[in-house]
Short mmCIF file of N, CA, C and O in Angstrom, two decimals:
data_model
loop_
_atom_site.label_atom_id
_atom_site.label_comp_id
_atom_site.label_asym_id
_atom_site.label_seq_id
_atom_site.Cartn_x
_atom_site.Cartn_y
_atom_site.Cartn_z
N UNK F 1 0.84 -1.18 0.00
CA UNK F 1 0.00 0.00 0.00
C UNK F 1 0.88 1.24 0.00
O UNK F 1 2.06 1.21 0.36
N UNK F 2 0.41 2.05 -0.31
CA UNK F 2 1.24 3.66 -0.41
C UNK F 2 0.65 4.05 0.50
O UNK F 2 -0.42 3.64 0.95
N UNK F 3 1.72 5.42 1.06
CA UNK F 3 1.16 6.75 2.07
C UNK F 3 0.04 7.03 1.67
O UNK F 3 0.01 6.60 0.52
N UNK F 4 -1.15 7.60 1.97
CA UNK F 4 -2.45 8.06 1.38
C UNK F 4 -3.58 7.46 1.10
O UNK F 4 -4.75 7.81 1.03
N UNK F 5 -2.73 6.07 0.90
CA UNK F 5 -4.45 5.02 0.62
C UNK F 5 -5.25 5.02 1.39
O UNK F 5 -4.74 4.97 2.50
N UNK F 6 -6.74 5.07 1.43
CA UNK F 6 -7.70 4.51 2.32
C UNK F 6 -7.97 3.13 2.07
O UNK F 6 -8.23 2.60 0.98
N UNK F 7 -7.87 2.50 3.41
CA UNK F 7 -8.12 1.08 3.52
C UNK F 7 -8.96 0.63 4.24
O UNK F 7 -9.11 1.05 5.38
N UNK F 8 -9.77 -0.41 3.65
CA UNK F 8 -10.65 -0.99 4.23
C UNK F 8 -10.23 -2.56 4.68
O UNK F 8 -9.70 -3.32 3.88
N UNK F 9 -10.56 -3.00 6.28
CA UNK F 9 -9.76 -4.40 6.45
C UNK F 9 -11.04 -5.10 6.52
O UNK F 9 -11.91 -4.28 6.80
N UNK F 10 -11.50 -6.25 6.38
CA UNK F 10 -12.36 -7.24 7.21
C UNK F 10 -11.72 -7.83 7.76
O UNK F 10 -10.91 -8.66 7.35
N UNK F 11 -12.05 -7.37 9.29
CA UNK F 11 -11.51 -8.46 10.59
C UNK F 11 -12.33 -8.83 10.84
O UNK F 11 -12.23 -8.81 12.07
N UNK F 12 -13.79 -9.48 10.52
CA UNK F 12 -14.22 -10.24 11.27
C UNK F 12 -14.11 -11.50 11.24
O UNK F 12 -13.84 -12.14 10.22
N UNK F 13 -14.35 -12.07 12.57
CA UNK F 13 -13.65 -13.69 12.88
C UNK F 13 -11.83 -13.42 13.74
O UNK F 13 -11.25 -14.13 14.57
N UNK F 14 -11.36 -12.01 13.04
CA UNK F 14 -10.25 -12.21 13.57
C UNK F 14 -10.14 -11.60 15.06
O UNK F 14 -11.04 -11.01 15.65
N UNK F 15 -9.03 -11.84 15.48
CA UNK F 15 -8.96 -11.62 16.92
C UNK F 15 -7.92 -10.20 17.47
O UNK F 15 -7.08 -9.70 16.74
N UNK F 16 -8.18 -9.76 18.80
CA UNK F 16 -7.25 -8.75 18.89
C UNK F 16 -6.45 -9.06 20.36
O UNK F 16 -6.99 -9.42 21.40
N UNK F 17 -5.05 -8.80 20.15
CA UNK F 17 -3.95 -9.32 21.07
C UNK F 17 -3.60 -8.16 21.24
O UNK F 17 -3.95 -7.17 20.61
N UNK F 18 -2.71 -8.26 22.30
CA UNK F 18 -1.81 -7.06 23.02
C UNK F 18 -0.50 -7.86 22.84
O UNK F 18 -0.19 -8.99 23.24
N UNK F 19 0.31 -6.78 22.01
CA UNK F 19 2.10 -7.42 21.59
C UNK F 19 2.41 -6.55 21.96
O UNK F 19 2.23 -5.49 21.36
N UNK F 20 3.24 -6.70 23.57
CA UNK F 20 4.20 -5.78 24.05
C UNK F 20 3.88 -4.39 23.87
O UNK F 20 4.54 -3.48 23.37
N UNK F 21 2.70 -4.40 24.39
CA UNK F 21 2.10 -3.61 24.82
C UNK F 21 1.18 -2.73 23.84
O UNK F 21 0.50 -1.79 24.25
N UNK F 22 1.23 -3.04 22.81
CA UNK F 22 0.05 -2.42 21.65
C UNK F 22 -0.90 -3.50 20.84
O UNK F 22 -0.81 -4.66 20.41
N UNK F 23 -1.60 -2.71 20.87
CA UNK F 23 -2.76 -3.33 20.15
C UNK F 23 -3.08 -3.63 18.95
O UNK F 23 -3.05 -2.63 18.23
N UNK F 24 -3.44 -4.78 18.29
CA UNK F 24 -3.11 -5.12 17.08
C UNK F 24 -4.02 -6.48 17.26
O UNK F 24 -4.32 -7.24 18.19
N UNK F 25 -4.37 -6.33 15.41
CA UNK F 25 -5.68 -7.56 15.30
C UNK F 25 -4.49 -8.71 14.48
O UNK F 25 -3.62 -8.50 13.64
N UNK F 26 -4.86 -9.76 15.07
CA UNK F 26 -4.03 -10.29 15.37
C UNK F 26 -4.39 -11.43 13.69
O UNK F 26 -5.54 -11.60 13.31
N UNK F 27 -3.24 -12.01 12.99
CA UNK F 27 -2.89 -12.58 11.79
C UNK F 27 -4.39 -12.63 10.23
O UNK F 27 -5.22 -13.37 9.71
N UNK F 28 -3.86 -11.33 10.16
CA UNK F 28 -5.17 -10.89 9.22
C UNK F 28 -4.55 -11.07 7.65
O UNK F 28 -3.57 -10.33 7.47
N UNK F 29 -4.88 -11.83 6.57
CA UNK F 29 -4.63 -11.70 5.52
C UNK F 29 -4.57 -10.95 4.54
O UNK F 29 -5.63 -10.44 4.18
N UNK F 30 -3.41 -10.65 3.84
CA UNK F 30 -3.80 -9.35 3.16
C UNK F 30 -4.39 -9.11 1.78
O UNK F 30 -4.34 -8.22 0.93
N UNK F 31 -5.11 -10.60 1.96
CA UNK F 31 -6.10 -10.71 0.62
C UNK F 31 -8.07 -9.96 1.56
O UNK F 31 -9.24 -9.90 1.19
N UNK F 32 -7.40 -9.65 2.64
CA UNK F 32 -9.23 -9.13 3.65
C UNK F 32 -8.57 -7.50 3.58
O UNK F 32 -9.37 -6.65 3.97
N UNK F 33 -7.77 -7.18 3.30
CA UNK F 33 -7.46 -5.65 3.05
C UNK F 33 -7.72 -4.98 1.49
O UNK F 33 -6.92 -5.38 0.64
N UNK F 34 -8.51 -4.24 1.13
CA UNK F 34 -8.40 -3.34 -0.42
C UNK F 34 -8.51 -2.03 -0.13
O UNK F 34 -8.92 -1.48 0.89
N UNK F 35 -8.08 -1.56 -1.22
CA UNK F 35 -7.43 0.34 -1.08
C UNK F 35 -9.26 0.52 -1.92
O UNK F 35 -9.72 0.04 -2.95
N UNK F 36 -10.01 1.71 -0.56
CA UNK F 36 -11.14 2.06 -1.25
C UNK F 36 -10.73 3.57 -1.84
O UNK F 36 -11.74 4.20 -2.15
N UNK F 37 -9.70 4.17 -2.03
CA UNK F 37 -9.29 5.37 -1.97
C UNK F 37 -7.87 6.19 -1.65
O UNK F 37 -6.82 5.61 -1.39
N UNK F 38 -8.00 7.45 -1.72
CA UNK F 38 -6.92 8.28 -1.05
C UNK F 38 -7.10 9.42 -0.25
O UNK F 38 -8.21 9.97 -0.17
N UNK F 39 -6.06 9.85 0.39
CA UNK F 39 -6.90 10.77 1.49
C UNK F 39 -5.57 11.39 2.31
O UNK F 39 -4.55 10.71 2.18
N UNK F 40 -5.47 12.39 3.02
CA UNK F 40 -4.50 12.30 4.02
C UNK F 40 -4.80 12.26 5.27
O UNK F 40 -6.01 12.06 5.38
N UNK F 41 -4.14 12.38 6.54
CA UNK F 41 -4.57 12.60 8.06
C UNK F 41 -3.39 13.62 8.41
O UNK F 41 -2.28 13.55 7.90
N UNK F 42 -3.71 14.45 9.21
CA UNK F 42 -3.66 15.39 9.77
C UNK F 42 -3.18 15.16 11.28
O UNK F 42 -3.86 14.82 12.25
N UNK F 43 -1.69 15.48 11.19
CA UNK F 43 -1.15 14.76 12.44
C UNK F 43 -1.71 15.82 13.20
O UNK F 43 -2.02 16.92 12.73
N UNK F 44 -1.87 15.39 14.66
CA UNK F 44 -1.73 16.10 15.96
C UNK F 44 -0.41 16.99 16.28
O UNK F 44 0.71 16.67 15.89
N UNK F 45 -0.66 17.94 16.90
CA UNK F 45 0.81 18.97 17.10
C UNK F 45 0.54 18.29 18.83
O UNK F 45 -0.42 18.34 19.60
N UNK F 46 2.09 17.59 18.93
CA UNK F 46 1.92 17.34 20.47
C UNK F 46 3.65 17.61 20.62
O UNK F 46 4.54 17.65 19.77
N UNK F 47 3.65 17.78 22.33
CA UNK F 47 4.68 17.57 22.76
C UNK F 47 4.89 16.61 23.53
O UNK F 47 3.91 16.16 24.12
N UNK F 48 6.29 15.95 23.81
CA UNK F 48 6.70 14.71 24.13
C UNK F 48 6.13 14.46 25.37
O UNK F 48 5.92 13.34 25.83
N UNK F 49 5.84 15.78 26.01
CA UNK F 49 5.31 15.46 27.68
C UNK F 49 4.08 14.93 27.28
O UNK F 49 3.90 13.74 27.53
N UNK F 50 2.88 15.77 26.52
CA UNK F 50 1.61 15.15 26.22
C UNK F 50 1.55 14.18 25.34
O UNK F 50 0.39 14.05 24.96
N UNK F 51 2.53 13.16 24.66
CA UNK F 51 2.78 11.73 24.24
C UNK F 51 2.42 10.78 25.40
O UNK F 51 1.42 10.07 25.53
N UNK F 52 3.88 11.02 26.53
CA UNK F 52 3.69 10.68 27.81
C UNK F 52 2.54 10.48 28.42
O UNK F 52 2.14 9.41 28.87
N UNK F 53 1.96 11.61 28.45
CA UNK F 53 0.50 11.82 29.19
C UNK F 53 -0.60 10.88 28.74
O UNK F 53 -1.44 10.26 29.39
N UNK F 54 -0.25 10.96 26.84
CA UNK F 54 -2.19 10.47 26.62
C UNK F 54 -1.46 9.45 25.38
O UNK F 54 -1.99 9.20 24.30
N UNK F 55 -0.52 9.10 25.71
CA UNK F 55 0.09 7.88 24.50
C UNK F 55 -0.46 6.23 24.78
O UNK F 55 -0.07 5.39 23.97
N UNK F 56 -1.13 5.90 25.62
CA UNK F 56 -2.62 4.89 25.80
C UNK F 56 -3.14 5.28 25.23
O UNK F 56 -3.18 4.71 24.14
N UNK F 57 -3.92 6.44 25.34
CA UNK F 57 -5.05 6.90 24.58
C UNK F 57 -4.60 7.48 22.86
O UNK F 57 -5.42 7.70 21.97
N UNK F 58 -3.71 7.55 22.80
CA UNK F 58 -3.18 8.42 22.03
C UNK F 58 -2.61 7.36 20.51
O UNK F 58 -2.44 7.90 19.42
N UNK F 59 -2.43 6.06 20.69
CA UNK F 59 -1.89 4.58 20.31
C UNK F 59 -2.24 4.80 18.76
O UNK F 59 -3.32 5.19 18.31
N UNK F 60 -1.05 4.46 18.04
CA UNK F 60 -1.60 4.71 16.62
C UNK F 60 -1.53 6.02 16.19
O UNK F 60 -0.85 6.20 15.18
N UNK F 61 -2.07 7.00 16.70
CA UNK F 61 -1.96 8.42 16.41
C UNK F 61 -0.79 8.92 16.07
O UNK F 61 0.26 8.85 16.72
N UNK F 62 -1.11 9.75 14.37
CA UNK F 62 0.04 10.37 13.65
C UNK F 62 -0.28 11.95 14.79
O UNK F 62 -1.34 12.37 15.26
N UNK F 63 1.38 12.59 14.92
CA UNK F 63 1.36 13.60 15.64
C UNK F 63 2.76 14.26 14.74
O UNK F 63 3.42 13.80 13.80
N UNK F 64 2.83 15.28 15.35
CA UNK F 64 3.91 16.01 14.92
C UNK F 64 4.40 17.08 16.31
O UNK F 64 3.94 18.01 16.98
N UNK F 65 5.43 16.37 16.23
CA UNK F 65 6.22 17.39 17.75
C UNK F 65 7.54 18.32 17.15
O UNK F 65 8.49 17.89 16.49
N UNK F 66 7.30 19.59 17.55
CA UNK F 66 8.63 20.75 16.70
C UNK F 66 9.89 20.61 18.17
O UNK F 66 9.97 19.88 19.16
N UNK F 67 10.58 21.54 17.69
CA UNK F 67 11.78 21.32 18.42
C UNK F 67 12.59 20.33 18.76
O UNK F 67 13.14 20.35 19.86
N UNK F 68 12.74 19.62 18.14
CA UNK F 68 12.90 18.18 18.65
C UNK F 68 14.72 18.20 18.20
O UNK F 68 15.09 18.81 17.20
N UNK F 69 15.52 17.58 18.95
CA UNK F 69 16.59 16.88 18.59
C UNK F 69 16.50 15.50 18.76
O UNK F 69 16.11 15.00 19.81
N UNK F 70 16.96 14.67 17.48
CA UNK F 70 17.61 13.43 17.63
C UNK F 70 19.02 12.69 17.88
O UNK F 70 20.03 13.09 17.29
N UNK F 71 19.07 11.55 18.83
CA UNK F 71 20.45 11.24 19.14
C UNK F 71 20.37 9.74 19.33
O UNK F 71 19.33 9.08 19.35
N UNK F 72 21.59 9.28 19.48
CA UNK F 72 21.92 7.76 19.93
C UNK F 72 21.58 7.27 18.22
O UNK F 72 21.63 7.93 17.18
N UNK F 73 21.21 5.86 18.48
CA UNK F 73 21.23 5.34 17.07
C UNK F 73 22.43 4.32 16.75
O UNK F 73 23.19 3.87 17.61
N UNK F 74 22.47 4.16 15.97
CA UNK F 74 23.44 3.16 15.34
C UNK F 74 24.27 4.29 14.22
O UNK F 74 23.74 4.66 13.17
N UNK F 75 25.59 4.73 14.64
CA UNK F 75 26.63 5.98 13.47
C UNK F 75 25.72 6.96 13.46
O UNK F 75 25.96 7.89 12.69
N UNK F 76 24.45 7.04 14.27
CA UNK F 76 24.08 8.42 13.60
C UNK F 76 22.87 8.60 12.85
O UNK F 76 22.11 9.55 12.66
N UNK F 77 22.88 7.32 12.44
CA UNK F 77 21.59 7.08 11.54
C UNK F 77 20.35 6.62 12.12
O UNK F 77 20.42 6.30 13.30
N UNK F 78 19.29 6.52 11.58
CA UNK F 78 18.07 6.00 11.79
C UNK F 78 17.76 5.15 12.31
O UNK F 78 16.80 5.06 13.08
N UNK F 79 18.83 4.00 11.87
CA UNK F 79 18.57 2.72 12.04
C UNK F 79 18.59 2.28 14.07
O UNK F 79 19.22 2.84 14.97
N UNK F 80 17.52 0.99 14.14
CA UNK F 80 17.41 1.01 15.85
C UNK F 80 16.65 2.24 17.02
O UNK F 80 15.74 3.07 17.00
N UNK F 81 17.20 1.96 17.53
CA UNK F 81 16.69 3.46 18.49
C UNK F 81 17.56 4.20 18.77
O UNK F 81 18.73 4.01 19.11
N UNK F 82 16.74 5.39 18.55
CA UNK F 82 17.50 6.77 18.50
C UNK F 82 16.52 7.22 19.91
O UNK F 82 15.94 6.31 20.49
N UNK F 83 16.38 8.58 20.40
CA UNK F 83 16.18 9.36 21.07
C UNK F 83 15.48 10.39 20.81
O UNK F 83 15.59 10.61 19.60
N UNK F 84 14.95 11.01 21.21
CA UNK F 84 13.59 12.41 20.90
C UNK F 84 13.62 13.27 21.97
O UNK F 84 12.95 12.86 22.92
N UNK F 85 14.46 14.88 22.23
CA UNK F 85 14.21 15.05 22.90
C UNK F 85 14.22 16.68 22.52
O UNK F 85 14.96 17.37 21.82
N UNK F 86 12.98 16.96 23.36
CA UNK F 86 12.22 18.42 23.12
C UNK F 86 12.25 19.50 24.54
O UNK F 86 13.26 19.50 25.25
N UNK F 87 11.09 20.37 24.86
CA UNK F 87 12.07 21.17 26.14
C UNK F 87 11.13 20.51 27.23
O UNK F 87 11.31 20.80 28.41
N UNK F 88 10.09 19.58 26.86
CA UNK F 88 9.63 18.86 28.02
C UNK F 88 9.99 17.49 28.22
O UNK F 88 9.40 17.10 29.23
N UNK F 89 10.82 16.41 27.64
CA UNK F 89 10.96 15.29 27.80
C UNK F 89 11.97 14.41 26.84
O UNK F 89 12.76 14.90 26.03
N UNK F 90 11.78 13.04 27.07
CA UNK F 90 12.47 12.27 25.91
C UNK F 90 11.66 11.49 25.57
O UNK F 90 10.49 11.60 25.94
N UNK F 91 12.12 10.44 24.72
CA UNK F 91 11.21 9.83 23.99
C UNK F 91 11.70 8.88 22.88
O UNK F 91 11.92 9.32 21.76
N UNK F 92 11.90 7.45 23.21
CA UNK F 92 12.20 6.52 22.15
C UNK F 92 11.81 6.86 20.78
O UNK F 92 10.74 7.47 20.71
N UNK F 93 12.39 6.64 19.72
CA UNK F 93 12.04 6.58 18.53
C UNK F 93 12.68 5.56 17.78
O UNK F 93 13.91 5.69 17.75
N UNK F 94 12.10 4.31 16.99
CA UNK F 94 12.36 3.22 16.39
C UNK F 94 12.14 2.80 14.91
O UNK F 94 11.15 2.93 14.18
N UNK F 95 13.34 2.28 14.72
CA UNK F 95 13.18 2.27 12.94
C UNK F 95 14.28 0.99 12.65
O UNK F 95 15.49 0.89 12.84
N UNK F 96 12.98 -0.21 11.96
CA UNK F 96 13.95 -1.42 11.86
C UNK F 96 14.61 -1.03 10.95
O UNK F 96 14.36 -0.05 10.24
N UNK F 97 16.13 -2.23 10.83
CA UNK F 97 16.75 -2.25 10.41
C UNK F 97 16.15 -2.44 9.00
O UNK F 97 16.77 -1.72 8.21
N UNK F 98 15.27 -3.07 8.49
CA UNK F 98 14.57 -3.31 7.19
C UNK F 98 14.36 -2.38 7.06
O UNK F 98 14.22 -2.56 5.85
N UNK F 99 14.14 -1.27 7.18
CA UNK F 99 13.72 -0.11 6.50
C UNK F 99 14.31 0.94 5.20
O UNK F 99 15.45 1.38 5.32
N UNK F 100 13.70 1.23 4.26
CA UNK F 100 14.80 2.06 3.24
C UNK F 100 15.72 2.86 3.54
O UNK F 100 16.72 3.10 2.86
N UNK F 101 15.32 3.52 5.01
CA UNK F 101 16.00 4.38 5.06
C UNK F 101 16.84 4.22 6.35
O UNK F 101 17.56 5.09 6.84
N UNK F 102 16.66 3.12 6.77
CA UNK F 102 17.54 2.49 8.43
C UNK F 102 18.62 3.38 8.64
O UNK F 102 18.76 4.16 9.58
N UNK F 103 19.97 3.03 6.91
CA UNK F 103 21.12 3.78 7.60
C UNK F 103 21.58 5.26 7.01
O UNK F 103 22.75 5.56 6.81
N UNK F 104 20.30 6.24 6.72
CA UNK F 104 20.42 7.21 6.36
C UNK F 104 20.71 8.16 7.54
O UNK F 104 19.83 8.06 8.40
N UNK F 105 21.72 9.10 7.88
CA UNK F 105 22.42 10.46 9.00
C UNK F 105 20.83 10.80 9.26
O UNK F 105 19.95 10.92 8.41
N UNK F 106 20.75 10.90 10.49
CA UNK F 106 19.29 12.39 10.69
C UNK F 106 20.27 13.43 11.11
O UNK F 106 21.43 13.43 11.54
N UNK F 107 19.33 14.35 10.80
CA UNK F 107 20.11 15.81 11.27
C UNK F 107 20.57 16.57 12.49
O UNK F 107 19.76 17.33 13.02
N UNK F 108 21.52 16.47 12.89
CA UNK F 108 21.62 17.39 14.18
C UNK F 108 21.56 18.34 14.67
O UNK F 108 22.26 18.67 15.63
N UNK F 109 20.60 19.09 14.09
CA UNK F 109 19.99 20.77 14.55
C UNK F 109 18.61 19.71 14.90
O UNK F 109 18.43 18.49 14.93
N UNK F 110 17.70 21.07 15.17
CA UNK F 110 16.29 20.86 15.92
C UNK F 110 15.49 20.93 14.96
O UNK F 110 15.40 21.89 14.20
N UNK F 111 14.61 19.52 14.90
CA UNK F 111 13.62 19.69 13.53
C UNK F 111 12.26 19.35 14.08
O UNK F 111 12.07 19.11 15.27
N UNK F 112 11.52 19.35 13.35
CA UNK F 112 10.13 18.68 13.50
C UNK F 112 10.13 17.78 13.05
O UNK F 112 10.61 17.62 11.93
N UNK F 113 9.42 16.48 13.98
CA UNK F 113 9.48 15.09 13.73
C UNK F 113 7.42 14.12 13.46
O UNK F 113 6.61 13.95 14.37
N UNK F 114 7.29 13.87 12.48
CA UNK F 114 5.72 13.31 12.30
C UNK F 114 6.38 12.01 12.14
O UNK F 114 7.35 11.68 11.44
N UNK F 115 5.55 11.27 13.03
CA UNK F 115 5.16 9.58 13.08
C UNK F 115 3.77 9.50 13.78
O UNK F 115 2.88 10.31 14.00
N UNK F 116 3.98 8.08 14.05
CA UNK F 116 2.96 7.49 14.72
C UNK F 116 3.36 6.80 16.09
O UNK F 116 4.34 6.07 16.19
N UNK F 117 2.41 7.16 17.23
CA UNK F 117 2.66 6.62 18.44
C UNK F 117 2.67 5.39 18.78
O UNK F 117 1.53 4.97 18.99
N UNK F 118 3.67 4.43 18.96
CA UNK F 118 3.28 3.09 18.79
C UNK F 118 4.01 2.59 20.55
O UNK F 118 4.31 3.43 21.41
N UNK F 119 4.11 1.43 20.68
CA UNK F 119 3.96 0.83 22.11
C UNK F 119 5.15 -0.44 21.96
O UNK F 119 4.71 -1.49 21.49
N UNK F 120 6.12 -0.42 22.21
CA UNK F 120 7.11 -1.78 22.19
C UNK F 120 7.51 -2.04 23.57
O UNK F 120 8.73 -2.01 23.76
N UNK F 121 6.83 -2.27 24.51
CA UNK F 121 7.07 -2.60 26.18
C UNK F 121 7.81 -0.92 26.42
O UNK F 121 8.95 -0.56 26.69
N UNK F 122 6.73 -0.29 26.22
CA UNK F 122 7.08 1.55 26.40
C UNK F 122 6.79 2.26 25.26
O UNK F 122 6.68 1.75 24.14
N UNK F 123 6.64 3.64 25.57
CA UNK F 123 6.19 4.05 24.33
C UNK F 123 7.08 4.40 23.46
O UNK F 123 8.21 4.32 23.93
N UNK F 124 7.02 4.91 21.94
CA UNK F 124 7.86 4.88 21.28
C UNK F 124 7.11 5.65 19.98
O UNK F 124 5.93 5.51 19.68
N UNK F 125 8.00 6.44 19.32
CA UNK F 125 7.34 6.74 17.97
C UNK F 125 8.47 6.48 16.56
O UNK F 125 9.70 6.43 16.47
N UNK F 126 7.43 6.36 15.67
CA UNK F 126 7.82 5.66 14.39
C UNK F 126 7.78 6.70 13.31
O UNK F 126 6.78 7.36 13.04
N UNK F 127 8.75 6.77 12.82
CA UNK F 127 8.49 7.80 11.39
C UNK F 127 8.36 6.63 10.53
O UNK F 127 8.57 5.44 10.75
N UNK F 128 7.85 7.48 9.16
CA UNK F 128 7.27 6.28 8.08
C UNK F 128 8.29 6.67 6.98
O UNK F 128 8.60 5.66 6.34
N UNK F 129 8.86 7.66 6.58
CA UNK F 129 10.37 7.79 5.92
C UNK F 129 11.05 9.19 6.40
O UNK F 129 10.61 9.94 7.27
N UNK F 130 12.09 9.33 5.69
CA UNK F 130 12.69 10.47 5.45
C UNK F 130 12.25 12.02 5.91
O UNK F 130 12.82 12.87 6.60
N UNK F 131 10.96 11.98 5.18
CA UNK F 131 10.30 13.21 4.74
C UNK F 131 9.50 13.42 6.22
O UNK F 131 9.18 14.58 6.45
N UNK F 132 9.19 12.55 7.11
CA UNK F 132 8.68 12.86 8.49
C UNK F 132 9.18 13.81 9.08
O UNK F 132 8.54 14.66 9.69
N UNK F 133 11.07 13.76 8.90
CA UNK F 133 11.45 14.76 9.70
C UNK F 133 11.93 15.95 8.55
O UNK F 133 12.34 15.86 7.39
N UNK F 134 11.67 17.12 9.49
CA UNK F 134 11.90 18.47 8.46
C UNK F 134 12.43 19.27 9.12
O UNK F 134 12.73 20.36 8.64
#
């Protein structure tokens, strides 16, 4: 699927598990998924403290937090966990090694960072490429 698609899943029959701590319907085929469309979403402007705060509630949710520096990592790059930190907090940020852009430099000035809030035994956010951070 591409950035933008609207998707429609049929889960029914299927089941929903908690994996290390997020929520997810659990071994769905991706012949029960079709693209009805395109569309965008409109991240949330949050800061890392209110991640903290409402990131249960918050699960899944594209956001966008400014000020942000990134650090740690594997050389520098993307790849693994790096660090998120803004003038209220820190904040895991994770990017498998499979990814296109794993061992691409992030920048070391203060940027704005859009992902999605996701849960790996703590919270954590995910960019979806490159272009997340600006």
């Amino acid at each position: 699927f591409n950035l933008g698609d609207k998707i429609k899943i049929d889960i029914s029959g299927q089941s929903l598990i908690e994996y290390n701590g997020l929520l997810e319907v659990n071994d769905v085929d991706i012949s029960l998924a079709t693209i009805t469309g395109t569309g965008s979403v409109t991240p949330r402007i949050a800061t890392i403290a209110d991640i903290n705060a409402n990131g249960q509630t918050w699960e899944s949710t594209l956001v966008t937090i400014t000020g942000v520096t990134i650090s740690g990592g594997t050389a520098g790059t993307y790849a693994g966990s790096t660090v998120l930190t803004d003038a209220t907090g820190t904040l895991p940020m994770f990017t498998t090694a499979f990814s296109a852009f794993a061992g691409t430099a992030y920048p070391v000035t203060p940027v704005s960072v859009t992902g999605y809030i996701g849960d790996f035994n703590g919270l954590q956010l995910n960019i979806r490429n490159t272009s997340d951070v600006q």
